[in-house]
Amino acid sequence: MKDLAHYMRPGTLQLGALPPLSLYVHLPWCLRKCPYCDFNSHEAQAGEVPEQAYLDALVADLEQALPLVWGRSVHSVFIGGGTPSLFSPQGIDRLLADIRARVRLEPDCEITLEANPGTFEKDRFRAFRSAGVTRLSVGVQSFNDAHLQAVGRVHDRAQAIAACEEAASAFDTFNIDLMYALPGQTLAQLEADVTQAMAMMPPHLSIYHLTLEPNTYFAKFPPALPPEDTAYAMLDRITEMTAAAGLARYEVSAYARSDHRCWHNLNYWQFGDYLGIGAGAHGKLSFAHRVVRQVRYRDPRLYMERAMAGDAIAQEEEVARSDLPFEFMLNALRLRDGFALRDFTERTGLPLSAIEPALREAQAKGLIERSLERVRPTELGFDFLSDLQALFLADAGAT
Ligand SMILES: C[S@@+](CC[C@H](N)C(=O)[O-])C[C@H]1O[C@@H](n2cnc3c(N)ncnc32)[C@H](O)[C@@H]1O
Ligand code: SF4
């Protein structure tokens, strides 16, 4: 890792203030690899994860990164995967104690853990809560046994319901992850999934269109998926049904009751900073004159070796000045409420003139609405989000 002076040296950007800081921790093991998944997740041998060795590596990784976030407090922690609920509550307790001993967590710090149904949730979820987790995200994907099988999940409908019930009883705020447009799924079956999800009364729902990602089993052997117009109709139904249950769509894939939005994800979308530790974790950190992205070694064994040897960073690059407008918009325009113009200048270090031509074009096309302080995507902008975001690409003449 480079020394601090390297990050602090002069540059062409002028950041007014550093954004809020979050911490992402990646735990890379799962019981079985799902055929659609391109996340950095690896099958645990005989269901066992090298818990203590990995926790040691995370501490070493965090300690090496500390100089880059010196004096800053952490507003949210997200323990993601993989399947973090494969780790024991004692392991998560140790992880959070190790983090607390090294960085200052804000008093109301949100601490999310991703949990999969079928990972022995009885009493375990409550133990995660005792360890300091404040928010559980349950990877349900579907409540339909045939669809769960079609997407290679290890759990069934009964286990999904049991996990949601446990989450609801142990946590004030929890999230259900669903996917839609699953192989062979009809509109009525999607409605049944959303109805079942709403019956669990989650304060937060994330629902993603199943995509065929390169380098996955499904990319090689694609299943038959519902046609595009069915997928659009499904999304409309999801938005209607969640609204009727009191959950508002505040981001492309996220629905929540008003005080249950995910702070951690909001910070990503608002171009906040995040330190990412763990195998393959991504981070984004700001300094007075630059924005830096980092990626840790992806293979868990190699990551553990490198972290213990003092350098877990596989790649690091400064975001080019010309790429900043697009990177900012890629995130900020996913939000229903858009962004404050002041946040753009503060977080990219660029003047508003850098995006003024693109903003004018977007407004002329009816894709955004703006006031003196804010820019918000319109309904049309939300429907044609990638076209809207593309207006801010460097070669689209935005800078
Ligand atoms: C990284 S996964 C981790 C959560 C947990 N391991 C699980 O699978 O339940 C986060 C979420 O991304 C979504 N996801 C993963 N791969 C996807 C894909 N190819 N298409 C759409 N959503 C996907 C799933 O809803 C999943 O719950
Ligand atoms: S359980 Fe989650 S992280 Fe693991 S392979 Fe399946 S989708 Fe990916």
Short mmCIF file of C-alpha atoms and ligand atoms in Angstrom, two decimals:
data_model
loop_
_atom_site.label_atom_id
_atom_site.label_comp_id
_atom_site.label_asym_id
_atom_site.label_seq_id
_atom_site.Cartn_x
_atom_site.Cartn_y
_atom_site.Cartn_z
CA MET A 1 0.00 0.00 0.00
CA LYS A 2 1.16 3.52 -0.78
CA ASP A 3 1.89 5.89 2.09
CA LEU A 4 -0.48 8.63 3.13
CA ALA A 5 1.53 11.43 1.49
CA HIS A 6 0.76 9.81 -1.88
CA TYR A 7 -2.99 10.22 -1.36
CA MET A 8 -2.65 13.74 0.03
CA ARG A 9 -0.46 15.18 -2.74
CA PRO A 10 -1.82 18.09 -4.80
CA GLY A 11 -4.18 17.36 -7.70
CA THR A 12 -6.63 19.10 -9.99
CA LEU A 13 -9.76 18.37 -7.92
CA GLN A 14 -10.86 20.46 -4.97
CA LEU A 15 -13.20 18.53 -2.64
CA GLY A 16 -15.02 20.92 -0.29
CA ALA A 17 -15.49 18.33 2.45
CA LEU A 18 -15.12 14.58 2.81
CA PRO A 19 -18.42 12.63 2.51
CA PRO A 20 -19.74 10.29 5.21
CA LEU A 21 -17.79 7.04 5.54
CA SER A 22 -19.21 3.49 5.57
CA LEU A 23 -17.46 0.16 6.07
CA TYR A 24 -18.17 -2.90 3.91
CA VAL A 25 -16.96 -6.33 5.09
CA HIS A 26 -17.05 -9.23 2.62
CA LEU A 27 -17.45 -12.81 3.87
CA PRO A 28 -17.01 -14.93 0.72
CA TRP A 29 -18.42 -18.40 1.46
CA CYS A 30 -21.76 -20.04 0.65
CA LEU A 31 -23.15 -23.55 1.11
CA ARG A 32 -23.50 -23.88 -2.66
CA LYS A 33 -22.84 -21.54 -5.58
CA CYS A 34 -26.09 -20.37 -7.21
CA PRO A 35 -26.10 -20.69 -11.02
CA TYR A 36 -26.99 -17.00 -11.60
CA CYS A 37 -24.53 -15.48 -9.12
CA ASP A 38 -21.44 -13.52 -10.16
CA PHE A 39 -20.60 -12.24 -6.69
CA ASN A 40 -17.30 -13.25 -5.13
CA SER A 41 -18.71 -16.31 -3.40
CA HIS A 42 -17.14 -19.75 -3.01
CA GLU A 43 -18.52 -23.09 -1.87
CA ALA A 44 -17.52 -23.83 1.72
CA GLN A 45 -15.83 -27.24 1.94
CA ALA A 46 -18.18 -29.51 3.93
CA GLY A 47 -20.07 -26.41 5.09
CA GLU A 48 -17.02 -25.24 7.10
CA VAL A 49 -15.49 -21.77 6.83
CA PRO A 50 -11.99 -20.94 8.19
CA GLU A 51 -13.60 -18.47 10.55
CA GLN A 52 -10.77 -17.48 12.90
CA ALA A 53 -8.12 -17.26 10.19
CA TYR A 54 -10.38 -15.09 8.07
CA LEU A 55 -11.27 -12.81 10.99
CA ASP A 56 -7.52 -12.40 11.67
CA ALA A 57 -7.02 -11.40 8.03
CA LEU A 58 -9.87 -8.86 8.22
CA VAL A 59 -8.29 -7.21 11.26
CA ALA A 60 -4.90 -7.05 9.53
CA ASP A 61 -6.60 -5.58 6.44
CA LEU A 62 -8.47 -2.97 8.50
CA GLU A 63 -5.35 -1.95 10.39
CA GLN A 64 -3.43 -1.38 7.16
CA ALA A 65 -6.24 0.81 5.85
CA LEU A 66 -6.63 2.95 8.97
CA PRO A 67 -4.24 5.74 7.93
CA LEU A 68 -6.46 6.40 4.89
CA VAL A 69 -9.53 7.13 7.05
CA TRP A 70 -7.76 8.66 10.03
CA GLY A 71 -10.00 10.73 12.28
CA ARG A 72 -13.20 9.88 10.35
CA SER A 73 -16.11 8.13 12.03
CA VAL A 74 -18.07 5.29 10.43
CA HIS A 75 -21.82 5.77 9.84
CA SER A 76 -22.73 2.26 8.70
CA VAL A 77 -21.26 -1.23 8.51
CA PHE A 78 -22.50 -3.81 5.99
CA ILE A 79 -21.43 -7.43 6.40
CA GLY A 80 -22.17 -8.95 3.01
CA GLY A 81 -21.30 -11.98 0.97
CA GLY A 82 -21.39 -14.71 0.17
CA THR A 83 -23.42 -15.94 3.08
CA PRO A 84 -22.32 -14.10 6.23
CA SER A 85 -24.84 -16.06 8.33
CA LEU A 86 -22.53 -19.09 7.90
CA PHE A 87 -20.27 -17.34 10.40
CA SER A 88 -21.06 -18.06 14.04
CA PRO A 89 -22.61 -15.31 16.21
CA GLN A 90 -19.38 -15.45 18.27
CA GLY A 91 -17.40 -14.79 15.09
CA ILE A 92 -19.59 -11.78 14.20
CA ASP A 93 -19.28 -10.56 17.80
CA ARG A 94 -15.50 -10.76 17.53
CA LEU A 95 -15.56 -8.99 14.14
CA LEU A 96 -17.63 -6.09 15.47
CA ALA A 97 -15.50 -5.80 18.62
CA ASP A 98 -12.35 -5.75 16.44
CA ILE A 99 -13.89 -3.02 14.28
CA ARG A 100 -15.04 -0.95 17.29
CA ALA A 101 -11.56 -1.13 18.81
CA ARG A 102 -10.08 0.42 15.67
CA VAL A 103 -12.58 2.90 14.20
CA ARG A 104 -15.12 5.17 15.86
CA LEU A 105 -18.66 4.09 15.03
CA GLU A 106 -21.35 6.80 15.14
CA PRO A 107 -23.76 6.20 18.06
CA ASP A 108 -26.63 5.37 15.67
CA CYS A 109 -24.42 3.34 13.32
CA GLU A 110 -26.48 0.97 11.13
CA ILE A 111 -24.96 -2.53 11.13
CA THR A 112 -26.43 -4.86 8.48
CA LEU A 113 -25.74 -8.57 8.09
CA GLU A 114 -26.83 -10.67 5.10
CA ALA A 115 -28.45 -13.94 6.08
CA ASN A 116 -29.65 -16.86 3.98
CA PRO A 117 -32.63 -19.04 4.92
CA GLY A 118 -31.57 -22.51 5.93
CA THR A 119 -28.47 -21.39 7.82
CA PHE A 120 -29.78 -22.64 11.19
CA GLU A 121 -31.63 -19.40 11.93
CA LYS A 122 -33.46 -20.49 15.08
CA ASP A 123 -31.89 -18.43 17.90
CA ARG A 124 -28.96 -17.57 15.62
CA PHE A 125 -30.56 -14.35 14.32
CA ARG A 126 -31.19 -13.20 17.90
CA ALA A 127 -27.54 -13.94 18.71
CA PHE A 128 -26.45 -11.78 15.75
CA ARG A 129 -28.58 -9.02 17.25
CA SER A 130 -26.83 -9.44 20.61
CA ALA A 131 -23.49 -9.18 18.83
CA GLY A 132 -24.51 -5.67 17.69
CA VAL A 133 -26.14 -6.25 14.28
CA THR A 134 -29.03 -3.77 13.91
CA ARG A 135 -30.47 -4.83 10.57
CA LEU A 136 -30.81 -8.25 8.91
CA SER A 137 -31.10 -8.72 5.15
CA VAL A 138 -32.67 -12.07 4.30
CA GLY A 139 -31.93 -13.55 0.85
CA VAL A 140 -35.31 -15.15 0.10
CA GLN A 141 -35.39 -14.72 -3.72
CA SER A 142 -38.79 -16.46 -4.02
CA PHE A 143 -41.39 -18.21 -1.87
CA ASN A 144 -42.21 -20.68 -4.66
CA ASP A 145 -40.53 -24.09 -4.29
CA ALA A 146 -40.35 -24.74 -8.05
CA HIS A 147 -38.70 -21.35 -8.69
CA LEU A 148 -36.31 -21.74 -5.77
CA GLN A 149 -35.19 -25.01 -7.33
CA ALA A 150 -34.97 -23.49 -10.79
CA VAL A 151 -32.51 -20.87 -9.52
CA GLY A 152 -30.52 -23.44 -7.53
CA ARG A 153 -31.24 -22.24 -4.01
CA VAL A 154 -30.52 -24.56 -1.08
CA HIS A 155 -33.64 -23.49 0.84
CA ASP A 156 -37.37 -24.05 0.29
CA ARG A 157 -40.52 -21.99 0.88
CA ALA A 158 -40.97 -23.20 4.47
CA GLN A 159 -37.39 -22.25 5.37
CA ALA A 160 -37.82 -18.84 3.70
CA ILE A 161 -40.93 -18.15 5.78
CA ALA A 162 -39.24 -19.39 8.98
CA ALA A 163 -36.22 -17.14 8.33
CA CYS A 164 -38.45 -14.07 7.78
CA GLU A 165 -40.39 -14.83 10.96
CA GLU A 166 -37.16 -15.12 12.94
CA ALA A 167 -35.85 -11.89 11.40
CA ALA A 168 -39.10 -10.07 12.25
CA SER A 169 -39.05 -11.27 15.84
CA ALA A 170 -35.36 -10.47 16.45
CA PHE A 171 -34.97 -7.17 14.54
CA ASP A 172 -36.89 -3.86 14.41
CA THR A 173 -35.74 -3.41 10.87
CA PHE A 174 -35.07 -6.15 8.35
CA ASN A 175 -34.97 -6.56 4.61
CA ILE A 176 -36.23 -9.26 2.27
CA ASP A 177 -34.34 -9.79 -1.02
CA LEU A 178 -36.47 -11.13 -3.86
CA MET A 179 -35.79 -11.65 -7.54
CA TYR A 180 -38.40 -11.52 -10.31
CA ALA A 181 -38.70 -12.66 -13.93
CA LEU A 182 -37.52 -16.10 -12.80
CA PRO A 183 -37.44 -19.09 -15.19
CA GLY A 184 -41.06 -19.99 -16.04
CA GLN A 185 -42.53 -17.38 -13.65
CA THR A 186 -45.97 -15.97 -14.52
CA LEU A 187 -47.36 -12.61 -13.45
CA ALA A 188 -49.73 -14.41 -11.05
CA GLN A 189 -46.82 -16.30 -9.47
CA LEU A 190 -44.86 -13.09 -9.02
CA GLU A 191 -47.93 -11.55 -7.37
CA ALA A 192 -48.09 -14.53 -5.01
CA ASP A 193 -44.40 -13.98 -4.07
CA VAL A 194 -44.96 -10.28 -3.34
CA THR A 195 -48.16 -11.04 -1.39
CA GLN A 196 -46.26 -13.57 0.73
CA ALA A 197 -43.38 -11.11 1.24
CA MET A 198 -45.80 -8.36 2.35
CA ALA A 199 -47.45 -10.80 4.77
CA MET A 200 -44.10 -10.96 6.61
CA MET A 201 -44.40 -7.15 7.12
CA PRO A 202 -40.81 -6.30 6.17
CA PRO A 203 -39.92 -2.62 6.69
CA HIS A 204 -37.65 -2.93 3.61
CA LEU A 205 -37.80 -4.93 0.37
CA SER A 206 -35.14 -5.20 -2.34
CA ILE A 207 -36.31 -6.79 -5.55
CA TYR A 208 -34.08 -7.43 -8.51
CA HIS A 209 -34.77 -8.44 -12.10
CA LEU A 210 -32.91 -11.77 -12.57
CA THR A 211 -30.07 -11.05 -14.97
CA LEU A 212 -27.85 -13.54 -16.77
CA GLU A 213 -24.37 -12.47 -15.74
CA PRO A 214 -21.25 -13.41 -17.75
CA ASN A 215 -19.15 -16.26 -16.31
CA THR A 216 -22.05 -17.88 -14.48
CA TYR A 217 -23.62 -21.29 -15.08
CA PHE A 218 -26.76 -19.57 -16.40
CA ALA A 219 -24.69 -17.61 -18.92
CA LYS A 220 -23.49 -20.95 -20.35
CA PHE A 221 -26.82 -22.75 -20.04
CA PRO A 222 -29.46 -20.02 -20.12
CA PRO A 223 -32.88 -20.95 -18.76
CA ALA A 224 -36.06 -19.76 -20.55
CA LEU A 225 -37.02 -16.43 -18.97
CA PRO A 226 -40.32 -14.53 -19.16
CA PRO A 227 -40.57 -12.10 -22.10
CA GLU A 228 -39.55 -8.47 -21.57
CA ASP A 229 -43.09 -7.07 -21.54
CA THR A 230 -44.04 -9.56 -18.79
CA ALA A 231 -41.01 -8.39 -16.79
CA TYR A 232 -42.17 -4.74 -17.17
CA ALA A 233 -45.66 -5.69 -16.06
CA MET A 234 -44.14 -7.48 -13.06
CA LEU A 235 -42.21 -4.38 -12.03
CA ASP A 236 -45.37 -2.25 -12.25
CA ARG A 237 -47.25 -4.75 -10.07
CA ILE A 238 -44.38 -4.82 -7.54
CA THR A 239 -44.46 -1.03 -7.22
CA GLU A 240 -48.29 -1.00 -6.84
CA MET A 241 -48.41 -3.86 -4.35
CA THR A 242 -45.58 -2.55 -2.17
CA ALA A 243 -47.10 0.96 -2.17
CA ALA A 244 -50.42 -0.51 -1.01
CA ALA A 245 -48.48 -2.13 1.87
CA GLY A 246 -46.89 1.22 2.83
CA LEU A 247 -43.47 0.71 1.22
CA ALA A 248 -42.31 3.48 -1.13
CA ARG A 249 -39.94 2.87 -4.02
CA TYR A 250 -37.00 5.11 -3.07
CA GLU A 251 -34.44 3.57 -5.41
CA VAL A 252 -34.69 1.51 -8.60
CA SER A 253 -34.73 -1.81 -6.69
CA ALA A 254 -35.46 -0.71 -3.10
CA TYR A 255 -38.77 -0.18 -1.29
CA ALA A 256 -39.11 0.90 2.33
CA ARG A 257 -41.23 2.44 5.02
CA SER A 258 -40.10 6.02 5.50
CA ASP A 259 -37.72 5.55 8.42
CA HIS A 260 -36.38 2.17 7.28
CA ARG A 261 -34.34 3.11 4.23
CA CYS A 262 -30.94 1.45 4.14
CA TRP A 263 -28.45 4.09 5.24
CA HIS A 264 -25.50 2.10 3.93
CA ASN A 265 -26.88 1.76 0.42
CA LEU A 266 -28.06 5.39 0.42
CA ASN A 267 -24.47 6.39 1.13
CA TYR A 268 -23.30 4.42 -1.95
CA TRP A 269 -25.97 6.00 -4.11
CA GLN A 270 -25.15 9.48 -2.80
CA PHE A 271 -21.50 8.98 -3.76
CA GLY A 272 -20.40 8.68 -0.15
CA ASP A 273 -17.16 6.94 0.84
CA TYR A 274 -16.76 3.31 1.80
CA LEU A 275 -13.81 1.30 2.93
CA GLY A 276 -14.19 -2.28 1.68
CA ILE A 277 -12.32 -5.05 3.51
CA GLY A 278 -12.40 -8.78 2.82
CA ALA A 279 -11.81 -10.92 -0.27
CA GLY A 280 -12.64 -9.04 -3.47
CA ALA A 281 -14.14 -6.10 -1.57
CA HIS A 282 -14.41 -2.78 -3.41
CA GLY A 283 -13.81 0.57 -1.74
CA LYS A 284 -14.09 4.23 -2.67
CA LEU A 285 -12.23 6.84 -0.64
CA SER A 286 -11.99 10.60 -1.05
CA PHE A 287 -9.09 12.88 -0.26
CA ALA A 288 -8.74 16.66 -0.62
CA HIS A 289 -7.66 16.39 -4.28
CA ARG A 290 -8.69 12.95 -5.52
CA VAL A 291 -11.17 10.06 -5.37
CA VAL A 292 -9.59 6.60 -5.20
CA ARG A 293 -11.07 3.17 -5.88
CA GLN A 294 -9.57 0.00 -4.40
CA VAL A 295 -10.18 -3.74 -4.89
CA ARG A 296 -8.89 -6.44 -2.49
CA TYR A 297 -7.54 -9.81 -3.72
CA ARG A 298 -10.49 -11.90 -4.83
CA ASP A 299 -9.49 -15.46 -4.00
CA PRO A 300 -10.14 -16.03 -0.26
CA ARG A 301 -6.90 -18.00 0.37
CA LEU A 302 -4.75 -15.50 -1.50
CA TYR A 303 -6.55 -12.63 0.23
CA MET A 304 -5.85 -14.11 3.67
CA GLU A 305 -2.18 -14.60 2.80
CA ARG A 306 -1.78 -11.10 1.40
CA ALA A 307 -3.68 -9.40 4.21
CA MET A 308 -1.50 -11.16 6.82
CA ALA A 309 1.59 -10.15 4.83
CA GLY A 310 0.52 -6.51 4.98
CA ASP A 311 -1.05 -5.69 1.61
CA ALA A 312 -4.49 -6.95 0.63
CA ILE A 313 -4.97 -4.46 -2.20
CA ALA A 314 -4.94 -6.04 -5.67
CA GLN A 315 -5.88 -2.91 -7.62
CA GLU A 316 -6.05 0.75 -6.90
CA GLU A 317 -6.82 3.66 -9.19
CA GLU A 318 -7.69 7.29 -9.06
CA VAL A 319 -11.04 8.10 -10.69
CA ALA A 320 -10.21 10.26 -13.71
CA ARG A 321 -11.59 13.80 -13.55
CA SER A 322 -13.50 13.18 -16.79
CA ASP A 323 -15.17 10.03 -15.37
CA LEU A 324 -16.46 11.63 -12.19
CA PRO A 325 -19.73 13.10 -13.57
CA PHE A 326 -20.84 9.71 -14.95
CA GLU A 327 -19.77 7.83 -11.83
CA PHE A 328 -21.69 10.25 -9.66
CA MET A 329 -24.83 10.04 -11.85
CA LEU A 330 -24.67 6.26 -12.16
CA ASN A 331 -25.46 6.20 -8.45
CA ALA A 332 -27.39 9.39 -7.71
CA LEU A 333 -29.96 9.03 -10.50
CA ARG A 334 -31.03 5.63 -9.14
CA LEU A 335 -32.68 7.52 -6.30
CA ARG A 336 -36.31 8.64 -6.57
CA ASP A 337 -35.33 11.92 -4.86
CA GLY A 338 -32.25 12.42 -7.01
CA PHE A 339 -29.45 14.51 -5.52
CA ALA A 340 -28.57 17.92 -4.14
CA LEU A 341 -26.49 20.00 -6.56
CA ARG A 342 -24.26 20.94 -3.64
CA ASP A 343 -23.43 17.25 -3.10
CA PHE A 344 -22.24 17.02 -6.70
CA THR A 345 -19.68 19.79 -6.27
CA GLU A 346 -18.70 18.70 -2.78
CA ARG A 347 -18.21 15.01 -3.63
CA THR A 348 -16.64 15.21 -7.08
CA GLY A 349 -14.62 18.39 -6.50
CA LEU A 350 -15.87 19.62 -9.90
CA PRO A 351 -17.79 22.82 -10.68
CA LEU A 352 -21.46 22.55 -11.72
CA SER A 353 -20.45 23.78 -15.17
CA ALA A 354 -19.02 20.27 -15.72
CA ILE A 355 -22.54 18.85 -15.96
CA GLU A 356 -24.60 21.87 -17.02
CA PRO A 357 -24.82 20.94 -20.75
CA ALA A 358 -25.89 17.36 -19.90
CA LEU A 359 -28.41 18.58 -17.33
CA ARG A 360 -29.93 20.92 -19.93
CA GLU A 361 -30.19 18.12 -22.45
CA ALA A 362 -31.75 15.75 -19.88
CA GLN A 363 -34.28 18.41 -18.91
CA ALA A 364 -35.14 19.17 -22.54
CA LYS A 365 -35.82 15.43 -23.06
CA GLY A 366 -38.08 15.33 -20.00
CA LEU A 367 -35.77 12.92 -18.15
CA ILE A 368 -35.10 15.12 -15.09
CA GLU A 369 -36.72 17.96 -13.20
CA ARG A 370 -34.64 20.48 -11.27
CA SER A 371 -34.96 23.23 -8.71
CA LEU A 372 -32.27 25.61 -7.56
CA GLU A 373 -31.00 22.97 -5.15
CA ARG A 374 -31.92 19.52 -6.50
CA VAL A 375 -32.10 17.33 -9.57
CA ARG A 376 -34.60 14.49 -9.67
CA PRO A 377 -35.28 11.88 -12.35
CA THR A 378 -38.84 12.13 -13.77
CA GLU A 379 -41.01 9.01 -14.26
CA LEU A 380 -39.71 8.93 -17.84
CA GLY A 381 -36.11 9.33 -16.61
CA PHE A 382 -36.59 6.44 -14.19
CA ASP A 383 -37.96 4.27 -17.03
CA PHE A 384 -35.03 5.15 -19.32
CA LEU A 385 -32.37 5.33 -16.64
CA SER A 386 -29.40 4.09 -18.68
CA ASP A 387 -30.13 6.63 -21.43
CA LEU A 388 -30.29 9.35 -18.80
CA GLN A 389 -27.05 8.24 -17.12
CA ALA A 390 -25.28 7.98 -20.50
CA LEU A 391 -25.76 11.72 -21.08
CA PHE A 392 -23.08 12.23 -18.41
CA LEU A 393 -20.42 10.02 -20.02
CA ALA A 394 -17.15 11.82 -20.72
CA ASP A 395 -17.46 11.29 -24.48
CA ALA A 396 -21.09 12.47 -24.46
CA GLY A 397 -19.63 16.01 -24.18
CA ALA A 398 -20.56 16.45 -20.53
CA THR A 399 -17.20 17.70 -19.31
C1 LIG B 1 -24.72 -10.91 -3.05
S1 LIG B 1 -26.29 -11.54 -2.86
C2 LIG B 1 -26.03 -11.97 -1.19
C3 LIG B 1 -27.22 -12.41 -0.41
C4 LIG B 1 -27.27 -13.86 -0.03
N1 LIG B 1 -26.07 -14.56 -0.21
C5 LIG B 1 -28.31 -14.54 -0.87
O1 LIG B 1 -27.99 -14.93 -1.98
O2 LIG B 1 -29.40 -14.69 -0.38
C6 LIG B 1 -27.36 -10.12 -2.81
C7 LIG B 1 -28.59 -10.22 -3.67
O3 LIG B 1 -28.30 -9.98 -5.01
C8 LIG B 1 -29.32 -10.54 -5.81
N2 LIG B 1 -28.71 -11.16 -6.99
C9 LIG B 1 -27.59 -11.90 -7.04
N3 LIG B 1 -27.33 -12.29 -8.31
C10 LIG B 1 -28.32 -11.77 -9.10
C11 LIG B 1 -28.63 -11.81 -10.49
N4 LIG B 1 -27.87 -12.48 -11.36
N5 LIG B 1 -29.75 -11.16 -10.92
C12 LIG B 1 -30.50 -10.46 -10.05
N6 LIG B 1 -30.26 -10.39 -8.73
C13 LIG B 1 -29.19 -11.03 -8.25
C14 LIG B 1 -30.06 -11.53 -4.94
O4 LIG B 1 -31.36 -11.06 -4.68
C15 LIG B 1 -29.26 -11.55 -3.66
O5 LIG B 1 -30.06 -11.69 -2.54
S1 SF4 B 2 -26.14 -17.66 -1.77
FE1 SF4 B 2 -26.07 -15.51 -2.48
S2 SF4 B 2 -23.91 -14.98 -2.64
FE2 SF4 B 2 -24.04 -17.21 -2.39
S3 SF4 B 2 -23.93 -18.01 -4.48
FE3 SF4 B 2 -26.11 -17.75 -3.96
S4 SF4 B 2 -26.66 -15.64 -4.62
FE4 SF4 B 2 -24.43 -15.80 -4.60
#
